[in-house]
Coordinates of C-alpha atoms in Angstrom, one line a residue:
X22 CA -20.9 7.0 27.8
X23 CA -18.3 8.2 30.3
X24 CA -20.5 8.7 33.0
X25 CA -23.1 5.5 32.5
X26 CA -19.1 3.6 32.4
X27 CA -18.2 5.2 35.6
X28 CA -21.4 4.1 37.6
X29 CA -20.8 0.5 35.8
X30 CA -17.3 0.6 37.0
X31 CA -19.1 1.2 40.7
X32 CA -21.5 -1.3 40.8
X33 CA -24.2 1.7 40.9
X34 CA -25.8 0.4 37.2
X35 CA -26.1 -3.1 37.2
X36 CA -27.4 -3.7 34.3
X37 CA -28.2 -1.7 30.5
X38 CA -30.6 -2.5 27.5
X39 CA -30.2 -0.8 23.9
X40 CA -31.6 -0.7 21.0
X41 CA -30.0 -1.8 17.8
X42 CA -29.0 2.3 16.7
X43 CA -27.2 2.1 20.1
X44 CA -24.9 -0.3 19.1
X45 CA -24.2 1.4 15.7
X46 CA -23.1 4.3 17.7
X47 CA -21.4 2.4 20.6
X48 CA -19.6 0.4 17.9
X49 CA -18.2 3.3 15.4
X50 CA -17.0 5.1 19.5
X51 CA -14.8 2.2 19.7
X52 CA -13.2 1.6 16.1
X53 CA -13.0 5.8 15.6
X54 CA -13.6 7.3 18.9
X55 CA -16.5 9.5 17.1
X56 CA -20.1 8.7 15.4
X57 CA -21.6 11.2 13.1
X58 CA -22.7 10.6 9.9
X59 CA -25.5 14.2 7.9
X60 CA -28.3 11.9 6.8
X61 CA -29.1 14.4 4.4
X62 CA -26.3 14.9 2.7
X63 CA -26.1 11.2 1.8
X64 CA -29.5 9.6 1.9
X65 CA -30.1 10.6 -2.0
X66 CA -27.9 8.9 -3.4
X67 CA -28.0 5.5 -1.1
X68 CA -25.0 6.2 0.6
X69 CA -26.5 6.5 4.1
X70 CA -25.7 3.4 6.4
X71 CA -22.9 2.7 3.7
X72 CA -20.0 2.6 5.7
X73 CA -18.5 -0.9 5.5
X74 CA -16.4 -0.9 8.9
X75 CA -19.2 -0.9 11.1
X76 CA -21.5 -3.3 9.0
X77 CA -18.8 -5.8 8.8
X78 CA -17.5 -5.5 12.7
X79 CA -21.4 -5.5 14.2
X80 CA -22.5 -8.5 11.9
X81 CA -19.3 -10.2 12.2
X82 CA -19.8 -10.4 16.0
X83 CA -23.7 -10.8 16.0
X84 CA -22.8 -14.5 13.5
X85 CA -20.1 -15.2 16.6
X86 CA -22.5 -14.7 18.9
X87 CA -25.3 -17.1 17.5
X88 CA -22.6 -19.6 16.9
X89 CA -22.0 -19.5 20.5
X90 CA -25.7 -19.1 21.4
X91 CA -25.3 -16.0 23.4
X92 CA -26.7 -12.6 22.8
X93 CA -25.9 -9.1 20.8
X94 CA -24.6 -7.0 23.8
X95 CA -22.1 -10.0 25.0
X96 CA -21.2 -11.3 21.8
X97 CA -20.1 -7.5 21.0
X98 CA -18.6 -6.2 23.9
X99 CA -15.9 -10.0 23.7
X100 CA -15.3 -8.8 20.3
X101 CA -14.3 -5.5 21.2
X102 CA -12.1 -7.0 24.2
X103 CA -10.4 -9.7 21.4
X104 CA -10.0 -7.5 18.7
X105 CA -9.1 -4.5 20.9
X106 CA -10.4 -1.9 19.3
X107 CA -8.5 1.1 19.9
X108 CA -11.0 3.7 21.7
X109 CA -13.2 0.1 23.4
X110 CA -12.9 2.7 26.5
X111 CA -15.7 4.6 25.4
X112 CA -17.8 1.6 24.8
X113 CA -20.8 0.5 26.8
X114 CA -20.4 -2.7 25.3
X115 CA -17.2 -3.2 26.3
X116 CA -17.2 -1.9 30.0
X117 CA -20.1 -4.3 30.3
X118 CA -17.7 -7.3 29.6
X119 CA -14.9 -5.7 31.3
X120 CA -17.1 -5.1 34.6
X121 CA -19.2 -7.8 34.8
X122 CA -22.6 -5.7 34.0
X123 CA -25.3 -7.5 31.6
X124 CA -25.9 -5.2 28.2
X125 CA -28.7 -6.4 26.2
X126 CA -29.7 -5.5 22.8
X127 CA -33.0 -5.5 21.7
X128 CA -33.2 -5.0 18.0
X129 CA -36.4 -3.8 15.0
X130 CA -35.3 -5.9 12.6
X131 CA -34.6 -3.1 9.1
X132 CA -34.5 -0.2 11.7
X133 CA -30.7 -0.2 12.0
X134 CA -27.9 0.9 9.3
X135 CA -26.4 -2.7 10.2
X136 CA -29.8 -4.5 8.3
X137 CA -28.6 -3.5 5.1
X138 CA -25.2 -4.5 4.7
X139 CA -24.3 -7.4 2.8
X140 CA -23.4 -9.4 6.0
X141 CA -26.0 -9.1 7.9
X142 CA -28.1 -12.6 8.7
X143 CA -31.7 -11.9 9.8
X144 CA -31.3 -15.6 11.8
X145 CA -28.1 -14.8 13.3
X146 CA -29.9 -10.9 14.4
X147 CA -33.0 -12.6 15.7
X148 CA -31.6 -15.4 17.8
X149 CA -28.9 -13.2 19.5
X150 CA -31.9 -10.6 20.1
X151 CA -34.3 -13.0 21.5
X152 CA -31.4 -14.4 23.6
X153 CA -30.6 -10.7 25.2
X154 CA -34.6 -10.7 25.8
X155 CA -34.5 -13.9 27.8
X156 CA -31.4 -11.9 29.6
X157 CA -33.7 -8.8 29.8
X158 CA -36.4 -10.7 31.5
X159 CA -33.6 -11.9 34.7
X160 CA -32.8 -8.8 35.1
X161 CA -36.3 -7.3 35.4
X162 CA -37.1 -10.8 37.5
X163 CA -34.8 -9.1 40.0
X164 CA -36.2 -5.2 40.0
X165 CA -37.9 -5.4 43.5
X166 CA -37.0 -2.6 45.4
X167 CA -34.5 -1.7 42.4
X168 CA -35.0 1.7 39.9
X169 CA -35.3 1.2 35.9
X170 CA -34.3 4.2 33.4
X171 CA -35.7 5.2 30.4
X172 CA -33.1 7.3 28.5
X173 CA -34.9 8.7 25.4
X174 CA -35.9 5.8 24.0
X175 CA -39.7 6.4 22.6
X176 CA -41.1 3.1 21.7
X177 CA -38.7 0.3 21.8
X178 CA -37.5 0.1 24.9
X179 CA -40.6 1.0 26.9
X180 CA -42.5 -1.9 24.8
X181 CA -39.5 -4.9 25.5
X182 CA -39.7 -3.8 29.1
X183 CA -43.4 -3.6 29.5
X184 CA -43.9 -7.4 27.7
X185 CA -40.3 -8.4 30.1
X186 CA -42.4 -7.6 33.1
X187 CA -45.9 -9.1 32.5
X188 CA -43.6 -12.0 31.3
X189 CA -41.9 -12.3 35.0
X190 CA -44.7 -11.3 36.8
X191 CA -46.8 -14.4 34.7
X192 CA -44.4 -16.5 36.0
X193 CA -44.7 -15.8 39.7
X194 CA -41.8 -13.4 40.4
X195 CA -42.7 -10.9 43.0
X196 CA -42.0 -7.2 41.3
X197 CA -44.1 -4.5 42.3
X198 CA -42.1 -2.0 44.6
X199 CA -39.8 -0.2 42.5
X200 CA -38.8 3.4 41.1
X201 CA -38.9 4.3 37.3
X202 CA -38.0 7.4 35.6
X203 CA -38.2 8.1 32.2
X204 CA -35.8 10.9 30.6
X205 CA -36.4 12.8 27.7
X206 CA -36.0 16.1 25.4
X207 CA -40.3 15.6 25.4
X208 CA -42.7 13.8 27.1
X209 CA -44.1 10.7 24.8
X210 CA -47.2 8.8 25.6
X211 CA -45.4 5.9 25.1
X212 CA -42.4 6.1 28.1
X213 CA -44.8 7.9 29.9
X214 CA -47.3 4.7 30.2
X215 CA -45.5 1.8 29.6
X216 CA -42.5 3.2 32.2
X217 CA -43.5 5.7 34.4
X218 CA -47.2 5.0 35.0
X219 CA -48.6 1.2 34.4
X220 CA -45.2 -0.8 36.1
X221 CA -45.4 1.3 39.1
X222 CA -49.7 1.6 39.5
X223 CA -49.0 -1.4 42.8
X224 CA -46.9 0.0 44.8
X225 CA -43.8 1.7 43.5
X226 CA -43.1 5.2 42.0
X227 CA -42.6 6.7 38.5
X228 CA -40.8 9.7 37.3
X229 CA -40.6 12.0 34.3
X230 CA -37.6 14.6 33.6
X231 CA -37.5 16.7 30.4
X232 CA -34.1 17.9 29.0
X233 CA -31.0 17.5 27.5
X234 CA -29.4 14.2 28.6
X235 CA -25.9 15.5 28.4
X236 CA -26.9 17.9 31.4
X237 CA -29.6 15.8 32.9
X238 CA -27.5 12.5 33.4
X239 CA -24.4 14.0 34.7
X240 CA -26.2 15.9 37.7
X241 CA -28.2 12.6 38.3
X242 CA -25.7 10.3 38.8
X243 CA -23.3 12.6 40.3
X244 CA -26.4 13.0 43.2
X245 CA -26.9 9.0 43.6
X246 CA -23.0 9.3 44.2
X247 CA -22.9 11.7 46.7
X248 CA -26.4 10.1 48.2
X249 CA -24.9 6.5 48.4
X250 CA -21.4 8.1 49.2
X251 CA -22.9 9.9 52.4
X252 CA -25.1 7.0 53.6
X253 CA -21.9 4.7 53.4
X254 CA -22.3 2.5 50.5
X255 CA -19.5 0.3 48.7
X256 CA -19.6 -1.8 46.0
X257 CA -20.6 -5.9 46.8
X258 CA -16.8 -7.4 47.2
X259 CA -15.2 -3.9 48.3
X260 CA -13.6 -4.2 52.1

C-alpha cells in the first residue's frame, strides 16, 4: 500500500478499482495495522471470516453509503477519515479520500468474509457496487492515451473492466490508444485476454510481467518516477 499511496499522493495513479477481498484487507490495515488470518487452522470449525470488527465496520459503512447513494470505495475511505481509525495511513481507501483519487469496489456477492456477517445487506452491497461500476466506467471513458494495471487480480477485475469498456466505447467515447499491463505470480488466460490482448488489438499496447508484486511494483513505480521526474513533470495545481 505505501508505494500505490505515494504515487496517489503525486497525482501519478489517478484512479484504483478492488475487489471486495481488497477491502477486507485494506480495512483490518487501518483498524490494526496488520491482516492475516491461517484459513486452515480455522475453516473447520466455522470460525473463518468470524471476526466481528471488520464485518461490522465494512457493512456499517457500505449501509452509509447506500443511504447516501454513493459507492463502496468512497463510502469507506469517509468512514475511515470520520472515525479515524488509527493506522487509516496505510489505507488505499483512505488516501483516496484524503487525495482526491476515485477507489472503486467491485464486489462477487458471497465471495468476501464481509457476506456472512450478520450485518451485511445484499441491497445495500449491490447498489453501492453498481454505483462504483458507473464510477468505473468515467474513468475508463477517460483512458485515451492513459495506462490501466492489472495487479493479480485473475477474473474479476479483468471481466468489470472488459464489460466498463465495451460499455463506453457503445456509447461513443473514443478509447483505443492506450497501454495495459497485467502483473502477476503466473500468467492467466483471463488477464492475459481481457487486459493485455483484446482492449489494446486497435491501436494501443499490452504488457505481461511475472513475479512477486512486492518486488515488481516498487521498481515500477520508482522507474515512472524517475521517467516523469527527468522529463519535467508536476502534478496538475503544482507551480
Amino acid at each position: 500500500n505505501p508505494v500505490l499511496i505515494d504515487l496517489m499522493a503525486q497525482g501519478i495513479v489517478t484512479g484504483i478499482a478492488m475487489n471486495g477481498a481488497c477491502i477486507v484487507h485494506d480495512s483490518e490495515l487501518a483498524l490494526a495495522g496488520k491482516t492475516s488470518e491461517d484459513v486452515g487452522a480455522v475453516l473447520g470449525d466455522g470460525r473463518f471470516g468470524a471476526a466481528r470488527e471488520t464485518g461490522e465496520f465494512v457493512n456499517r459503512a457500505i449501509q452509509q453509503g447506500a443511504a447516501r447513494g454513493i459507492g463502496i470505495g468512497q463510502a469507506l475511505g469517509e468512514a475511515m477519515e470520520a472515525e479515524e481509525l488509527p493506522h487509516r495511513d496505510k489505507s488505499l481507501l483512505a488516501a483516496g479520500v484524503r487525495y482526491g483519487v476515485p477507489v472503486t469496489v467491485h464486489v462477487a456477492m458471497g465471495a468476501d468474509i464481509v457476506h456472512i456477517h450478520p450485518a451485511a445487506d445484499g441491497a445495500a452491497i449491490g447498489q453501492t457496487s453498481y454505483a462504483d461500476f458507473e464510477r468505473f466506467c468515467r474513468a475508463v471513458a477517460e483512458l485515451e492515451g492513459g495506462v490501466y494495471c492489472n495487479v493479480g487480480s485473475a477474473v474479476l477485475l479483468p471481466e468489470v473492466f472488459l464489460k466498463a469498456l465495451t460499455a463506453v466505447r457503445n456509447l461513443g467515447y473514443t478509447v483505443r490508444r492506450f497501454t495495459t499491463a497485467n502483473f502477476d505470480f503466473i500468467r492467466h488466460y483471463r488477464p492475459l485476454t481481457n487486459v493485455v490482448h483484446r482492449p489494446t488489438a486497435e491501436g494501443g499496447r499490452g504488457f505481461h510481467f511475472t513475479g512477486h508484486h512486492e518486488l515488481l511494483l516498487p521498481l515500477v513505480a520508482l522507474a515512472v518516477k524517475e521517467r516523469l521526474h527527468a522529463a519535467g513533470w508536476r502534478r496538475q495545481g503544482d507551480g
